[in-house]
Amino acid sequence: MKRSPDKYKDLDENIMALRGESSRRLTLDRITDRIEEYENKNKKFLFIKYGFSIAMFLGILFLVFQLTSLTDFNQKGTIQETLIPPTTSSDGGISPSENTESDSEEEPVTEEVEEQIEEDPLEKYGDFYIVEEDYIAINTYAVMLIDEEADEILIENVNIKDFARDHVNVFKEIPDHESERLINAGFPEEYYYYLSATGVQESIGPRGYIQVTGEEIEKVIAEIMEVTSVMVAEGKPGYPMGEEMEELVQQMYELFVELDEYVNGRDS
Amino acid sequence: MLEDYQIITDWYEKYSDSIQSFIYIMVHDFQQSEDLMQDTFFRAYRKLDTFKGESTEKTWLFSIAHNVTIDFLRKRKTLQLFKGVFRETPSGDTPESVYMLKEENNELFLALNELKDQQKLVITMRKIKGFSIKETSEILGWSETKVKTTLHRALPVLESKMKNRGIFYEKVT
């Protein structure tokens, strides 16, 4: 059957035509409900906010009134001792001037923390740390998501050097291997290696967030990806079991040792 | 507030069909595509004050839809990993969740689904939705070069998938 490229548009029009009016209305109703719910929550928040502002305003008025009364009282030449600064406590607490001093002492600590966050990963990890668009996209996305959901910002730095070193251990037979946790939870050991292999695909595969350049390293990574695709059984359900998986794990281990030696040196 | 709501409903009337079709191509489930579109427009309402008109409203809405969809696909991928353990069917498509497309469109739809997400995205934006390279780069958050190269690589892959299905393009552009 021969087709023209206009079929792209046909597909779009076909899908759009199949969307029923009832679906269209129902979705709009749901959007409206969510907006109303959101606005109602905002109203409650605004009520609290305004209530707090009014209370603050009244408090300030009261304070001003108190101070004015005291000043008038003082100007009339009566009890001088009653003019105590409002923030000074009777049991020898901190005076406003002392407070200012302690605040200024804390400032350099904050600056130090900010400097640590702003450390340039490119400078830290050198040539092999190449920030690609995908990497930035993933992190920007993560920052947005976490910021919205939990009012918290998470910045994760990933680099090829640590990745290579960590994965030597992932594919190495160690008695207290992390896989034990999965096995204890009822999963077969192969599942741990299957998950690890999918992680490798996400990290250094053609669409991974770590991308490196260089003839040798690209060759090693291509070999790793070849073994990885067998481990994750691309296009098939499940994943290899038993001896087949053991052999693949051994191959992965050897390849990661090679990668580790390449990026971290033989003495790493 | 009322004005914002009016803007969102106007945009919904204008673009919801096109956005739903984009999401449907990506997720293959019409009920899910309606839910994700709901998220898209609700998010657009909340973020309306950040829309400065530097891009068109359509491009802006599609970029939100893209983020919402990618977020969903990532979550679904994690879920499918666990499904794999219990040997469930790899495809989530059921007759209740998919549209009955015309045969020739269905072949293209299925062939598209065999592509990687990035390839599917770029073909959907450039060829199906007809966005320019600049608009596509704004929506997907990619550089224009990446849009061009990904499309350049994706089209022959799609062509070969179609050939496997016994369908030949007269010309692939």
Short mmCIF file of C-alpha atoms in Angstrom, two decimals, chain A residues 46-247:
data_model
loop_
_atom_site.label_atom_id
_atom_site.label_comp_id
_atom_site.label_asym_id
_atom_site.label_seq_id
_atom_site.Cartn_x
_atom_site.Cartn_y
_atom_site.Cartn_z
CA LEU A 46 -6.26 34.95 52.12
CA PHE A 47 -8.67 35.15 55.07
CA ILE A 48 -5.93 33.94 57.42
CA LYS A 49 -3.43 36.25 55.76
CA TYR A 50 -5.70 39.32 56.09
CA GLY A 51 -6.63 38.35 59.65
CA PHE A 52 -2.98 38.16 60.53
CA SER A 53 -2.28 41.52 58.84
CA ILE A 54 -5.10 43.19 60.80
CA ALA A 55 -3.80 41.69 64.05
CA MET A 56 -0.32 42.95 63.23
CA PHE A 57 -1.68 46.42 62.43
CA LEU A 58 -3.58 46.57 65.74
CA GLY A 59 -0.49 45.37 67.60
CA ILE A 60 1.64 48.10 66.06
CA LEU A 61 -1.02 50.71 66.87
CA PHE A 62 -1.03 49.51 70.47
CA LEU A 63 2.77 49.67 70.65
CA VAL A 64 2.88 53.17 69.17
CA PHE A 65 0.21 54.26 71.64
CA GLN A 66 2.20 52.79 74.51
CA LEU A 67 5.43 54.46 73.43
CA THR A 68 3.73 57.81 72.89
CA SER A 69 2.17 57.61 76.36
CA LEU A 70 5.53 56.78 77.94
CA THR A 71 7.28 59.65 76.10
CA ASP A 72 4.60 62.11 77.24
CA PHE A 73 4.96 60.76 80.76
CA ASN A 74 8.76 61.15 80.59
CA GLN A 75 8.56 64.69 79.16
CA LYS A 76 6.49 65.66 82.18
CA GLY A 77 9.53 64.75 84.34
CA THR A 78 8.15 61.84 86.28
CA ILE A 79 9.55 58.34 86.75
CA GLN A 80 12.58 58.18 84.38
CA GLU A 81 13.23 54.50 85.14
CA THR A 82 10.05 53.29 83.50
CA LEU A 83 11.53 54.06 80.07
CA ILE A 84 12.84 50.58 79.41
CA PRO A 85 13.49 49.57 75.78
CA PRO A 86 10.64 47.23 74.74
CA THR A 87 12.87 44.29 73.83
CA THR A 88 15.00 44.31 76.98
CA SER A 89 14.00 41.61 79.44
CA SER A 90 14.05 42.18 83.17
CA ASP A 91 16.30 39.15 83.78
CA GLY A 92 19.22 40.63 81.88
CA GLY A 93 18.18 39.51 78.35
CA ILE A 94 19.72 40.64 75.10
CA SER A 95 19.43 44.31 74.25
CA PRO A 96 18.53 45.42 70.69
CA SER A 97 22.11 46.48 70.01
CA GLU A 98 23.44 43.09 71.11
CA ASN A 99 20.89 41.42 68.86
CA THR A 100 22.14 43.34 65.86
CA GLU A 101 25.67 42.26 66.61
CA SER A 102 24.76 38.58 66.85
CA ASP A 103 22.86 38.81 63.54
CA SER A 104 25.83 40.27 61.77
CA GLU A 105 28.04 37.50 63.18
CA GLU A 106 25.82 34.84 61.61
CA GLU A 107 25.94 36.33 58.10
CA PRO A 108 29.32 34.89 56.94
CA VAL A 109 28.09 31.32 57.70
CA THR A 110 25.17 31.76 55.28
CA GLU A 111 27.50 33.03 52.58
CA GLU A 112 29.75 29.98 53.04
CA VAL A 113 26.81 27.60 52.49
CA GLU A 114 25.80 29.46 49.34
CA GLU A 115 29.34 29.18 48.00
CA GLN A 116 29.29 25.39 48.49
CA ILE A 117 26.06 25.04 46.51
CA GLU A 118 27.37 27.12 43.64
CA GLU A 119 30.42 24.89 43.10
CA ASP A 120 30.94 24.32 39.40
CA PRO A 121 30.59 20.57 38.62
CA LEU A 122 32.48 21.02 35.33
CA GLU A 123 35.48 22.27 37.25
CA LYS A 124 35.16 19.47 39.82
CA TYR A 125 34.86 16.54 37.43
CA GLY A 126 36.91 17.72 34.47
CA ASP A 127 36.73 16.56 30.86
CA PHE A 128 34.42 13.60 31.33
CA TYR A 129 31.67 15.63 32.94
CA ILE A 130 29.74 16.93 29.98
CA VAL A 131 26.43 18.53 30.75
CA GLU A 132 24.06 17.77 27.90
CA GLU A 133 20.67 19.30 27.21
CA ASP A 134 18.93 16.16 28.37
CA TYR A 135 20.74 16.23 31.66
CA ILE A 136 19.72 19.82 32.23
CA ALA A 137 16.15 19.05 31.18
CA ILE A 138 15.89 16.17 33.64
CA ASN A 139 17.19 18.22 36.51
CA THR A 140 15.17 21.31 35.70
CA TYR A 141 12.14 19.11 35.55
CA ALA A 142 12.97 17.45 38.86
CA VAL A 143 13.53 20.80 40.49
CA MET A 144 10.16 22.04 39.23
CA LEU A 145 8.32 18.95 40.38
CA ILE A 146 9.85 18.78 43.83
CA ASP A 147 9.50 22.51 44.30
CA GLU A 148 5.77 22.33 43.63
CA GLU A 149 4.95 19.21 45.57
CA ALA A 150 7.12 19.50 48.65
CA ASP A 151 8.49 23.06 48.75
CA GLU A 152 11.92 21.54 48.53
CA ILE A 153 14.61 21.73 45.88
CA LEU A 154 16.77 18.75 45.08
CA ILE A 155 19.79 19.13 42.83
CA GLU A 156 21.47 15.93 41.85
CA ASN A 157 24.87 15.88 40.20
CA VAL A 158 25.81 12.76 38.25
CA ASN A 159 29.15 12.21 36.58
CA ILE A 160 30.83 9.46 34.59
CA LYS A 161 33.69 8.94 37.08
CA ASP A 162 31.49 8.10 40.07
CA PHE A 163 29.10 6.22 37.80
CA ALA A 164 31.87 3.93 36.49
CA ARG A 165 33.26 3.27 39.97
CA ASP A 166 29.83 2.53 41.48
CA HIS A 167 28.88 0.14 38.70
CA VAL A 168 31.96 -2.02 39.16
CA ASN A 169 30.46 -2.84 42.55
CA VAL A 170 26.91 -3.20 41.19
CA PHE A 171 27.98 -6.05 38.92
CA LYS A 172 30.43 -7.64 41.36
CA GLU A 173 29.57 -10.64 43.55
CA ILE A 174 29.78 -9.26 47.06
CA PRO A 175 28.22 -11.20 49.97
CA ASP A 176 26.46 -8.20 51.47
CA HIS A 177 25.29 -7.14 48.07
CA GLU A 178 22.43 -4.63 47.80
CA SER A 179 20.48 -7.28 45.95
CA GLU A 180 19.86 -9.04 49.26
CA ARG A 181 17.32 -6.42 50.14
CA LEU A 182 15.32 -7.24 47.02
CA ILE A 183 15.73 -10.99 47.54
CA ASN A 184 14.48 -10.63 51.11
CA ALA A 185 11.47 -8.79 49.72
CA GLY A 186 10.69 -11.84 47.55
CA PHE A 187 12.29 -10.84 44.22
CA PRO A 188 14.70 -13.12 42.33
CA GLU A 189 18.34 -12.01 42.23
CA GLU A 190 18.09 -11.57 38.47
CA TYR A 191 15.58 -8.78 39.03
CA TYR A 192 18.22 -6.70 40.79
CA TYR A 193 20.52 -7.00 37.78
CA TYR A 194 17.63 -6.30 35.43
CA LEU A 195 16.85 -3.07 37.33
CA SER A 196 20.53 -2.13 37.36
CA ALA A 197 20.73 -2.67 33.60
CA THR A 198 17.71 -0.42 32.99
CA GLY A 199 19.45 2.19 35.14
CA VAL A 200 22.54 1.90 32.93
CA GLN A 201 20.38 2.45 29.84
CA GLU A 202 18.86 5.57 31.36
CA SER A 203 22.27 6.90 32.37
CA ILE A 204 24.79 6.29 29.60
CA GLY A 205 22.62 4.98 26.76
CA PRO A 206 22.02 7.05 23.61
CA ARG A 207 19.28 8.93 25.46
CA GLY A 208 20.97 8.87 28.87
CA TYR A 209 21.68 11.91 30.99
CA ILE A 210 25.43 11.29 30.94
CA GLN A 211 26.90 11.72 27.47
CA VAL A 212 30.61 11.44 26.82
CA THR A 213 32.78 11.89 23.76
CA GLY A 214 35.98 10.15 22.75
CA GLU A 215 36.74 7.19 20.49
CA GLU A 216 37.84 4.72 23.20
CA ILE A 217 35.19 5.55 25.77
CA GLU A 218 32.40 5.49 23.19
CA LYS A 219 33.57 2.01 22.18
CA VAL A 220 33.43 0.71 25.77
CA ILE A 221 30.02 2.28 26.31
CA ALA A 222 28.72 0.75 23.06
CA GLU A 223 29.83 -2.68 24.32
CA ILE A 224 28.13 -2.06 27.66
CA MET A 225 24.93 -1.05 25.90
CA GLU A 226 25.03 -4.22 23.83
CA VAL A 227 25.15 -6.42 26.95
CA THR A 228 22.58 -4.17 28.64
CA SER A 229 20.04 -4.67 25.88
CA VAL A 230 20.29 -8.46 26.41
CA MET A 231 19.95 -8.05 30.18
CA VAL A 232 16.76 -6.01 29.89
CA ALA A 233 15.46 -8.38 27.18
CA GLU A 234 14.48 -5.52 24.89
CA GLY A 235 11.26 -6.22 23.04
CA LYS A 236 10.55 -9.36 25.06
CA PRO A 237 8.66 -9.88 28.30
CA GLY A 238 10.70 -10.66 31.43
CA TYR A 239 14.49 -10.91 31.60
CA PRO A 240 17.21 -13.62 31.43
CA MET A 241 17.38 -16.04 34.34
CA GLY A 242 19.95 -18.41 35.89
CA GLU A 243 23.25 -19.06 34.15
CA GLU A 244 22.43 -16.77 31.26
CA MET A 245 22.07 -13.79 33.63
CA GLU A 246 25.20 -14.83 35.55
CA GLU A 247 27.25 -14.73 32.37
#
